Amino acid sequence: GAGVSQSPRYKVAKRGQDVALRCDPISGHVSLFWYQQALGQGPEFLTYFQNEAQLDKSGLPSDRFFAERPEGSVSTLKIQRTQQEDSAVYLCASGVWVNQETQYFGPGTRLLVL
Amino acid sequence: DQQVKQNSPSLSVQEGRISILNCDYTNSMFDYFLWYKKYPAEGPTFLISISSIKDKNEDGRFTVFLNKSAKHLSLHIVPSQPGDSAVYFCAASDNNDMRFGAGTRLTVKP
């Protein structure tokens, strides 16, 4: 079956531009996570959804970052007024439930802010 | 603060030999530990995990060891194969969130 998909795979933005990154989780998966992975680093937690409820957004680095999952399936991570330090790979993962073992990652969106 | 550390950014081993990847953590509240494998341009793939109530978990060529008193875990791959060449991330969870190490790039030479 289809895995987690993310779009776009690559995004180049000018500083100050707004971007929207999409995640299509595995169908039926309840939990959805967003991570930010800087070059040479491991993924860092941004936010977590259980169905449409955003249960944890403690990892979002600033109020320029906003995530939603209005119908409990597709999720969008929006970054307003992008800055160069936002350049990273943004990974989405989904899971059957809240068990961390069953997180399945998408390929990521590589964002470059010029 | 780096709660999960992988101090070796890279490791190179010969095919057929053992690969040992190490990971240290600082938060004693972590109760579940995972290893992920990542190929270029792909997301991390779950490899093996261990609960804090165990000290060893084995799955085929992969074994994870946990030393709670030392806050240390390791992944052993034996025998190593060229297809194992990838970046390996250690992760630790306390059921609220998951923290990743920076990764170790393993290269298995034929």
CSV table of C-alpha atoms in Angstrom, one decimal:
chain,number,residue,atom,x,y,z
A,1,GLY,CA,0.0,0.0,0.0
A,2,ALA,CA,1.0,3.7,-0.3
A,3,GLY,CA,3.2,5.1,2.4
A,4,VAL,CA,3.4,8.6,3.7
A,5,SER,CA,3.8,11.1,0.9
A,6,GLN,CA,4.9,14.7,1.1
A,7,SER,CA,4.8,17.6,-1.3
A,8,PRO,CA,6.5,19.4,-2.7
A,9,ARG,CA,9.8,17.4,-2.4
A,10,TYR,CA,11.8,20.5,-2.8
A,11,LYS,CA,10.9,24.1,-2.2
A,12,VAL,CA,13.0,27.3,-2.8
A,13,ALA,CA,11.6,30.4,-1.2
A,14,LYS,CA,12.7,34.0,-1.0
A,15,ARG,CA,13.1,35.3,2.5
A,16,GLY,CA,9.8,36.7,3.7
A,17,GLN,CA,7.7,34.4,1.5
A,18,ASP,CA,5.1,32.2,3.0
A,19,VAL,CA,5.3,28.4,2.3
A,20,ALA,CA,2.9,25.5,2.8
A,21,LEU,CA,4.1,21.9,3.1
A,22,ARG,CA,1.7,19.1,2.7
A,23,CYS,CA,1.7,15.6,4.3
A,24,ASP,CA,-0.5,12.7,3.2
A,25,PRO,CA,-0.3,10.1,5.9
A,26,ILE,CA,-1.1,6.4,5.6
A,27,SER,CA,-4.8,6.0,5.4
A,28,GLY,CA,-6.4,5.3,8.7
A,29,HIS,CA,-3.4,6.4,10.8
A,30,VAL,CA,-4.5,8.3,13.8
A,31,SER,CA,-1.3,10.1,14.8
A,32,LEU,CA,0.7,12.5,12.7
A,33,PHE,CA,4.0,14.1,13.6
A,34,TRP,CA,6.1,16.9,12.0
A,35,TYR,CA,9.8,17.1,12.4
A,36,GLN,CA,12.5,19.5,11.3
A,37,GLN,CA,15.9,18.1,10.3
A,38,ALA,CA,18.7,20.5,9.9
A,39,LEU,CA,21.8,19.6,7.9
A,40,GLY,CA,23.9,17.0,9.8
A,41,GLN,CA,21.4,16.7,12.7
A,42,GLY,CA,18.7,14.3,13.6
A,43,PRO,CA,15.0,15.1,13.2
A,44,GLU,CA,13.6,17.5,15.9
A,45,PHE,CA,10.0,17.3,17.0
A,46,LEU,CA,7.7,20.1,15.9
A,47,THR,CA,4.2,19.1,16.5
A,48,TYR,CA,1.8,16.2,16.9
A,49,PHE,CA,-1.8,15.5,15.9
A,50,GLN,CA,-4.1,12.8,17.1
A,51,ASN,CA,-6.8,12.8,14.4
A,52,GLU,CA,-7.7,16.5,13.9
A,53,ALA,CA,-6.6,17.5,17.4
A,54,GLN,CA,-3.2,19.2,17.7
A,55,LEU,CA,-2.1,17.7,21.1
A,56,ASP,CA,1.4,19.0,21.2
A,57,LYS,CA,2.9,22.0,19.5
A,58,SER,CA,5.8,22.6,21.9
A,59,GLY,CA,8.4,22.1,19.2
A,60,LEU,CA,7.3,24.8,16.9
A,61,PRO,CA,10.2,27.3,16.9
A,62,SER,CA,8.2,30.5,16.5
A,63,ASP,CA,4.7,31.8,15.9
A,64,ARG,CA,5.6,31.9,12.2
A,65,PHE,CA,5.0,28.1,12.2
A,66,PHE,CA,1.5,26.8,12.0
A,67,ALA,CA,0.2,23.3,11.4
A,68,GLU,CA,-3.3,22.0,10.8
A,69,ARG,CA,-5.0,18.7,10.1
A,70,PRO,CA,-8.6,19.8,9.8
A,71,GLU,CA,-10.2,16.5,8.8
A,72,GLY,CA,-7.8,14.2,10.6
A,73,SER,CA,-6.0,13.0,7.5
A,74,VAL,CA,-3.9,15.4,5.4
A,75,SER,CA,-1.8,17.9,7.3
A,76,THR,CA,-0.3,21.2,6.2
A,77,LEU,CA,2.7,22.8,7.9
A,78,LYS,CA,2.7,26.5,7.1
A,79,ILE,CA,5.7,28.8,7.6
A,80,GLN,CA,5.0,32.5,7.4
A,81,ARG,CA,7.7,35.1,6.5
A,82,THR,CA,10.3,32.5,6.0
A,83,GLN,CA,13.8,33.2,7.3
A,84,GLN,CA,17.1,31.6,6.2
A,85,GLU,CA,17.3,29.6,9.4
A,86,ASP,CA,14.1,27.8,8.4
A,87,SER,CA,16.1,26.0,5.7
A,88,ALA,CA,15.9,22.3,6.6
A,89,VAL,CA,14.2,19.1,5.6
A,90,TYR,CA,10.7,18.9,7.1
A,91,LEU,CA,9.6,15.3,7.8
A,92,CYS,CA,6.1,14.0,8.4
A,93,ALA,CA,5.4,10.7,10.1
A,94,SER,CA,2.2,8.9,10.8
A,95,GLY,CA,1.3,6.1,13.2
A,96,VAL,CA,-1.4,3.7,13.8
A,97,TRP,CA,-1.9,5.0,17.3
A,98,VAL,CA,0.3,6.8,19.8
A,99,ASN,CA,2.9,4.0,20.0
A,100,GLN,CA,6.1,5.7,18.8
A,101,GLU,CA,7.3,2.4,17.4
A,102,THR,CA,4.9,2.5,14.5
A,103,GLN,CA,5.8,5.9,13.1
A,104,TYR,CA,6.2,5.7,9.3
A,105,PHE,CA,8.1,8.6,7.8
A,106,GLY,CA,7.6,10.4,4.5
A,107,PRO,CA,10.5,11.3,2.2
A,108,GLY,CA,10.5,14.9,3.5
A,109,THR,CA,10.3,18.3,2.0
A,110,ARG,CA,13.7,20.1,1.5
A,111,LEU,CA,13.1,23.8,2.1
A,112,LEU,CA,15.8,26.3,1.1
A,113,VAL,CA,15.2,29.9,2.0
A,114,LEU,CA,17.4,32.4,0.1
B,1,ASP,CA,19.8,20.7,24.9
B,2,GLN,CA,20.9,17.4,23.3
B,3,GLN,CA,19.2,14.7,25.3
B,4,VAL,CA,20.2,12.0,22.8
B,5,LYS,CA,23.8,11.9,21.6
B,6,GLN,CA,25.5,9.9,18.9
B,7,ASN,CA,29.2,10.9,19.3
B,8,SER,CA,30.5,9.1,16.2
B,9,PRO,CA,29.4,10.9,13.0
B,10,SER,CA,30.7,8.0,10.9
B,11,LEU,CA,31.7,4.4,11.0
B,12,SER,CA,33.3,2.2,8.4
B,13,VAL,CA,33.5,-1.6,8.6
B,14,GLN,CA,34.3,-4.5,6.3
B,15,GLU,CA,31.6,-6.7,4.9
B,16,GLY,CA,31.0,-9.6,7.2
B,17,ARG,CA,32.3,-8.0,10.3
B,18,ILE,CA,30.3,-6.5,13.2
B,19,SER,CA,29.1,-2.9,13.2
B,20,ILE,CA,28.5,-1.3,16.6
B,21,LEU,CA,26.7,2.0,16.7
B,22,ASN,CA,26.5,3.8,20.0
B,23,CYS,CA,24.0,6.2,21.6
B,24,ASP,CA,23.9,8.0,24.9
B,25,TYR,CA,21.0,9.8,26.5
B,26,THR,CA,20.6,12.1,29.5
B,27,ASN,CA,16.9,12.0,30.4
B,28,SER,CA,16.1,9.2,32.8
B,29,MET,CA,12.4,9.5,31.9
B,30,PHE,CA,13.0,7.9,28.5
B,31,ASP,CA,11.4,4.5,28.6
B,32,TYR,CA,11.5,3.4,25.0
B,33,PHE,CA,14.4,3.5,22.5
B,34,LEU,CA,14.4,3.0,18.8
B,35,TRP,CA,16.8,2.8,15.9
B,36,TYR,CA,16.0,4.2,12.5
B,37,LYS,CA,17.8,3.7,9.3
B,38,LYS,CA,17.9,6.4,6.6
B,39,TYR,CA,18.9,6.3,3.0
B,40,PRO,CA,19.5,9.5,1.0
B,41,ALA,CA,16.4,11.3,-0.1
B,42,GLU,CA,14.2,9.0,1.9
B,43,GLY,CA,12.6,9.4,5.3
B,44,PRO,CA,13.9,7.4,8.3
B,45,THR,CA,12.7,3.7,8.5
B,46,PHE,CA,12.1,2.0,11.8
B,47,LEU,CA,14.6,-0.7,12.4
B,48,ILE,CA,14.4,-2.1,15.9
B,49,SER,CA,13.4,-0.9,19.4
B,50,ILE,CA,13.8,-1.8,23.0
B,51,SER,CA,11.7,-1.0,26.1
B,52,SER,CA,13.4,0.2,29.3
B,53,ILE,CA,12.4,-3.0,31.1
B,54,LYS,CA,14.7,-5.1,28.8
B,55,ASP,CA,18.4,-5.0,28.3
B,56,LYS,CA,18.5,-6.7,24.9
B,57,ASN,CA,16.3,-7.2,21.8
B,58,GLU,CA,17.3,-9.2,18.8
B,59,ASP,CA,15.9,-9.2,15.3
B,60,GLY,CA,17.9,-11.2,12.8
B,61,ARG,CA,21.2,-9.6,12.2
B,62,PHE,CA,20.3,-6.6,14.4
B,63,THR,CA,20.6,-6.5,18.2
B,64,VAL,CA,20.0,-3.6,20.4
B,65,PHE,CA,21.5,-3.5,23.9
B,66,LEU,CA,20.4,-1.1,26.7
B,67,ASN,CA,22.4,-0.2,29.7
B,68,LYS,CA,20.1,1.9,31.8
B,69,SER,CA,22.6,2.7,34.6
B,70,ALA,CA,25.0,4.1,32.0
B,71,LYS,CA,22.2,5.6,30.0
B,72,HIS,CA,23.7,4.0,26.9
B,73,LEU,CA,22.4,1.9,24.1
B,74,SER,CA,24.0,0.3,21.2
B,75,LEU,CA,23.0,-1.3,17.9
B,76,HIS,CA,25.0,-4.3,16.7
B,77,ILE,CA,24.8,-5.5,13.1
B,78,VAL,CA,26.3,-8.8,12.4
B,79,PRO,CA,27.3,-9.8,9.8
B,80,SER,CA,27.4,-6.3,8.2
B,81,GLN,CA,26.4,-6.1,4.5
B,82,PRO,CA,27.0,-3.4,1.9
B,83,GLY,CA,23.2,-2.7,1.8
B,84,ASP,CA,23.5,-1.7,5.5
B,85,SER,CA,25.3,1.4,4.4
B,86,ALA,CA,23.1,4.3,5.6
B,87,VAL,CA,22.7,6.9,8.3
B,88,TYR,CA,21.5,5.4,11.6
B,89,PHE,CA,19.5,7.5,14.1
B,90,CYS,CA,19.0,6.6,17.7
B,91,ALA,CA,15.8,7.9,19.2
B,92,ALA,CA,14.4,7.9,22.7
B,93,SER,CA,10.8,8.4,23.9
B,94,ASP,CA,9.0,9.1,27.1
B,95,ASN,CA,5.6,8.7,25.5
B,96,ASN,CA,5.2,12.4,25.0
B,97,ASP,CA,7.7,13.1,22.4
B,98,MET,CA,10.7,11.5,20.7
B,99,ARG,CA,14.2,12.8,20.6
B,100,PHE,CA,16.7,11.9,18.0
B,101,GLY,CA,20.4,11.7,17.9
B,102,ALA,CA,22.4,13.4,15.1
B,103,GLY,CA,23.0,10.2,13.4
B,104,THR,CA,25.9,7.9,12.5
B,105,ARG,CA,26.8,7.3,8.8
B,106,LEU,CA,27.7,3.6,8.5
B,107,THR,CA,29.7,2.5,5.4
B,108,VAL,CA,30.1,-1.2,4.9
B,109,LYS,CA,32.9,-1.9,2.4
B,110,PRO,CA,32.7,-5.0,0.2
